[in-house]
Amino acid sequence: MSFRATLSQVLLAVATVSAKWIVPGARWRDTEGNFVNAHAGGVTVDHETGKFWWFGEYKIEGQEEGGGVSVYSSEDLATWEHHGMALEPIKGHPYISPEHIIQRPKVVYSRGASKYHMWWHADNSTYGWLLQGLAQSDNIIGPYSFVGATSPLGNWSQDFGLFADYKDGRSYAMYSNGDRREGRDVYLTSYNENITNLTEVVHRFDKYDLEAPTIIQTEQSYFAFMSHKTGYRPNNVVAFRADSLSGPWSQPFIVAPLNTRTFNSQSGFSLRINGTEKTTYLYLGDQACAHWDSNSLWESRYIWLPIEIDEDKKSLEVVWHDIYDLNVKTGEWKPIEGETYYGKDATTQGDAYKQEAVRTNDGIILTNIYGNASTVTFNNITGTGKPQWVSFYYQNTDDMGFGDQPGGSPNRFGGTWQLRRIASVVVNDDVENIETLYQRDTHKGIILSTPLLLNLEEGKNTITIGGLHNELDVKSADIDRIVVFPPEG
Ligand SMILES: *[C@@H]1O[C@H](CO)[C@@H](O)[C@H](O)[C@H]1NC(C)=O
Ligand SMILES: *[C@@H]1O[C@H](CO)[C@@H](O)[C@H](O)[C@H]1NC(C)=O
Ligand SMILES: *[C@@H]1O[C@H](CO)[C@@H](O)[C@H](O)[C@H]1NC(C)=O
Ligand SMILES: *[C@@H]1O[C@H](CO)[C@@H](O)[C@H](O)[C@H]1NC(C)=O
Ligand SMILES: *[C@@H]1O[C@H](CO)[C@@H](O)[C@H](O)[C@H]1NC(C)=O
Ligand SMILES: *[C@@H]1O[C@H](CO)[C@@H](O)[C@H](O)[C@H]1NC(C)=O
Ligand SMILES: *[C@@H]1O[C@H](CO)[C@@H](O)[C@H](O)[C@H]1NC(C)=O
C-alpha cells in the first residue's frame, strides 16, 4: 500500500465520522470506518432516549445464511456506531446455528414484559421451515437470547416485517407465506399485548405474490409497501393504502418512477420521523447485491429516501435525491445541491465516443468505455481539497435476467444475472488511487446514479472514467453526467 492510499483512507475515515448527510447507494461507513453491515433489517427508536437502533443481517463475502444480527446506533440516522452482534449464531443450535437462515430481523419494545423483543424469519438453509423466531433482551443493545421459533397461527412465514401502530400502541407482524401455490399471500397479524405471540389475522393480501412488507402510517392512512418476487434482483415496489389496518385496502400502485426498479432497491422497512416542525416518512430499502447473486449480499447497500405523500390523491412517491440533509429533531430535510458537469463537455480517449441517447442531457451519452485506454474525462472540475461526494449518472442497458431478456438462456453475456458494468474512476491521473464504481442495470432510457467520495484538490481537477482494468475486461456503463457536491460540514 502506498503512502497516498493510506492518506486517502485516513481522509475517508475522518470524513465519515462527522457524517450528517444521507447518501443513498454509497458505501456507508460506521464511526470506526468499517462498512455498515446490517442488511434487510429495521430501525427501532428507543422509547426512552429517542436514539435510533439499526438491526440487520450481518453478511460476510460469499454467505447467504447464518450471519446473525448486527446492531448500530445513531442520533441522526447518518452517523452509525457499531455495537457488535445483537444475535449471534450458536454452533449446533436447532434454529440459530450458522447453517440457518436468520433474515429480516426487527426489534420492538414490549412494555408488558419490560424487554426488547427481536423477531425474524427463521428457517433452514433450503427455506423448508418458514418460521418466525423470537429472542429477547433486557437492553436494546442486546445480546438477545433465543426464545423460540414458531409458525404463525399454523401458517408459513417467509419475508418478515413488523409494524408498531403509533395510535393504538399495538404491534403487528407482516409476512409472506412463501412461494408455494397454496401460499403467495401476505399476512398482517396482530401480536398479543406482550408481543410474545400472534393473536389474529387482521388482513390477508390475497394471492398478490409479493414480499418484503413494511407499513408507513400517516395521520389518515396506512400505506403497505411490498416488492415483487424476483430473488435478489430489484423490481418496482408497490404500495396499498387503507384507512384502517383491516382494510379495505386499495389496489396496489408502483411507488417510484417506472422502470427504475425503485432505484434498484427492495422495500423492507420504513420510518416515521415525528419532528417538531414536520413529520417525515422514510423508505429504508436495500439495494440488493452488487453482483446480483447471493454470494455478494455482503456488498449490498442502503437506499434510504424520503416518501412524498399526497393524502388528497391517496397516493405517494419515493423520491430520489443523491444526498439530503435530515434533521431528525425537526423532521425537516433538504436535498444538497451540487454542480453538474455534462457528458457533452467531456473528452473521450481511445475507442470511447459520444452517442445519441434519449432522456440524457443534450441527447448524448458517453459510451464504449473500457480498460484504461478507452476512457472519458470530465475537465475543469472545481474541488475544495476536502473529500467530496460525486454522483455518476449512468445508463446500463444490459437488463440481465430482469424479465426483459430471455431468463437464463444464453445472451451476449452468457445468460447470467451478474453485474456486468463496473467502472474505474481516477482523479487527476492519480492511478495509484483507483476507485471502483458499480453500475447496476438500469433499463433502456433510464438514467440512475451512484455516488463515490473522492478527494478532489483545491482548484481544477479532472475525473477520468474507464472500465474495470482486469482480465474480465468489464466495460463501464454509459455516462450521462456527473454531479460534484460541496464538502460536508
Ligand atoms: C406480560 O409479561 C409480564 C412479565 O413476564 C407478565 O407478568 C404479564 O402477565 C404478561 N402479560 C400478559 C398479558 O401476558
Ligand atoms: C429444511 O426443512 C425441510 C422441511 O422439514 C426439509 O425437507 C429439508 O430437507 C430441510 N433442509 C435441510 C438442508 O435440512
Ligand atoms: C393459512 O394460509 C392459507 C393460505 O393463505 C389460508 O387459506 C389459511 O386460512 C391460513 N390460516 C390461518 C389460520 O391464517
Ligand atoms: C400462540 O397463540 C396461538 C393462537 O392464539 C395459540 O394457539 C398458541 O398456543 C400460542 N402459543 C404460545 C406459545 O403461547
Ligand atoms: C409527536 O411529537 C410531539 C412532540 O414533538 C409529541 O407531542 C406528539 O405526541 C408526537 N406524536 C406522535 C403521534 O408520536
Ligand atoms: C492498463 O491496462 C493494462 C492491461 O489492460 C495494464 O497492463 C496496464 O498496467 C494498465 N495501466 C495502468 C496505468 O493501470
Ligand atoms: C478549462 O477551462 C479553461 C478556462 O477556464 C479553458 O481554457 C480550457 O479549455 C478548459 N479545459 C477543458 C479541457 O475543457
Tab-separated table of N, CA and C in Angstrom, residues 257-261 358-359 365 394-397 441-448:
chain	number	residue	atom	x	y	z
A	257	PRO	N	-40.437	6.158	-9.844
A	257	PRO	CA	-40.554	6.303	-11.303
A	257	PRO	C	-40.466	4.938	-12.002
A	258	LEU	N	-41.337	4.764	-12.991
A	258	LEU	CA	-41.457	3.471	-13.661
A	258	LEU	C	-40.127	2.981	-14.197
A	259	ASN	N	-39.918	1.704	-14.038
A	259	ASN	CA	-38.757	1.017	-14.607
A	259	ASN	C	-37.418	1.385	-13.990
A	260	THR	N	-37.438	2.172	-12.906
A	260	THR	CA	-36.178	2.358	-12.179
A	260	THR	C	-35.971	1.210	-11.194
A	261	ARG	N	-36.964	0.306	-11.125
A	261	ARG	CA	-36.930	-0.797	-10.159
A	261	ARG	C	-36.683	-0.242	-8.748
A	358	VAL	N	-31.684	9.058	-25.856
A	358	VAL	CA	-32.807	9.842	-25.336
A	358	VAL	C	-32.714	9.960	-23.816
A	359	ARG	N	-33.438	10.931	-23.305
A	359	ARG	CA	-33.566	11.174	-21.860
A	359	ARG	C	-32.228	11.425	-21.180
A	365	ILE	N	-24.782	10.540	-24.891
A	365	ILE	CA	-24.234	9.816	-23.748
A	365	ILE	C	-22.824	9.341	-24.121
A	394	TYR	N	-25.564	7.312	-14.932
A	394	TYR	CA	-25.219	6.359	-15.975
A	394	TYR	C	-26.456	5.625	-16.472
A	395	GLN	N	-26.281	4.957	-17.598
A	395	GLN	CA	-27.293	4.053	-18.129
A	395	GLN	C	-26.622	2.709	-18.380
A	396	ASN	N	-27.220	1.647	-17.853
A	396	ASN	CA	-26.731	0.284	-18.082
A	396	ASN	C	-27.865	-0.485	-18.719
A	397	THR	N	-27.766	-0.748	-20.000
A	397	THR	CA	-28.895	-1.322	-20.754
A	397	THR	C	-28.850	-2.841	-20.842
A	441	ASP	N	-27.779	-2.598	-13.392
A	441	ASP	CA	-28.624	-2.483	-14.574
A	441	ASP	C	-29.657	-1.381	-14.348
A	442	THR	N	-29.888	-0.591	-15.360
A	442	THR	CA	-30.988	0.372	-15.256
A	442	THR	C	-32.086	-0.180	-16.156
A	443	HIS	N	-32.273	0.398	-17.278
A	443	HIS	CA	-33.227	-0.042	-18.269
A	443	HIS	C	-32.876	0.811	-19.454
A	444	LYS	N	-33.386	0.481	-20.605
A	444	LYS	CA	-33.115	1.313	-21.780
A	444	LYS	C	-33.792	2.677	-21.584
A	445	GLY	N	-32.990	3.716	-21.589
A	445	GLY	CA	-33.548	5.057	-21.420
A	445	GLY	C	-33.743	5.474	-19.976
A	446	ILE	N	-33.275	4.681	-19.024
A	446	ILE	CA	-33.362	5.050	-17.604
A	446	ILE	C	-31.959	5.411	-17.123
A	447	ILE	N	-31.833	6.594	-16.549
A	447	ILE	CA	-30.543	7.063	-16.039
A	447	ILE	C	-30.615	7.053	-14.510
A	448	LEU	N	-29.698	6.352	-13.886
A	448	LEU	CA	-29.630	6.338	-12.419
A	448	LEU	C	-28.230	6.774	-11.998
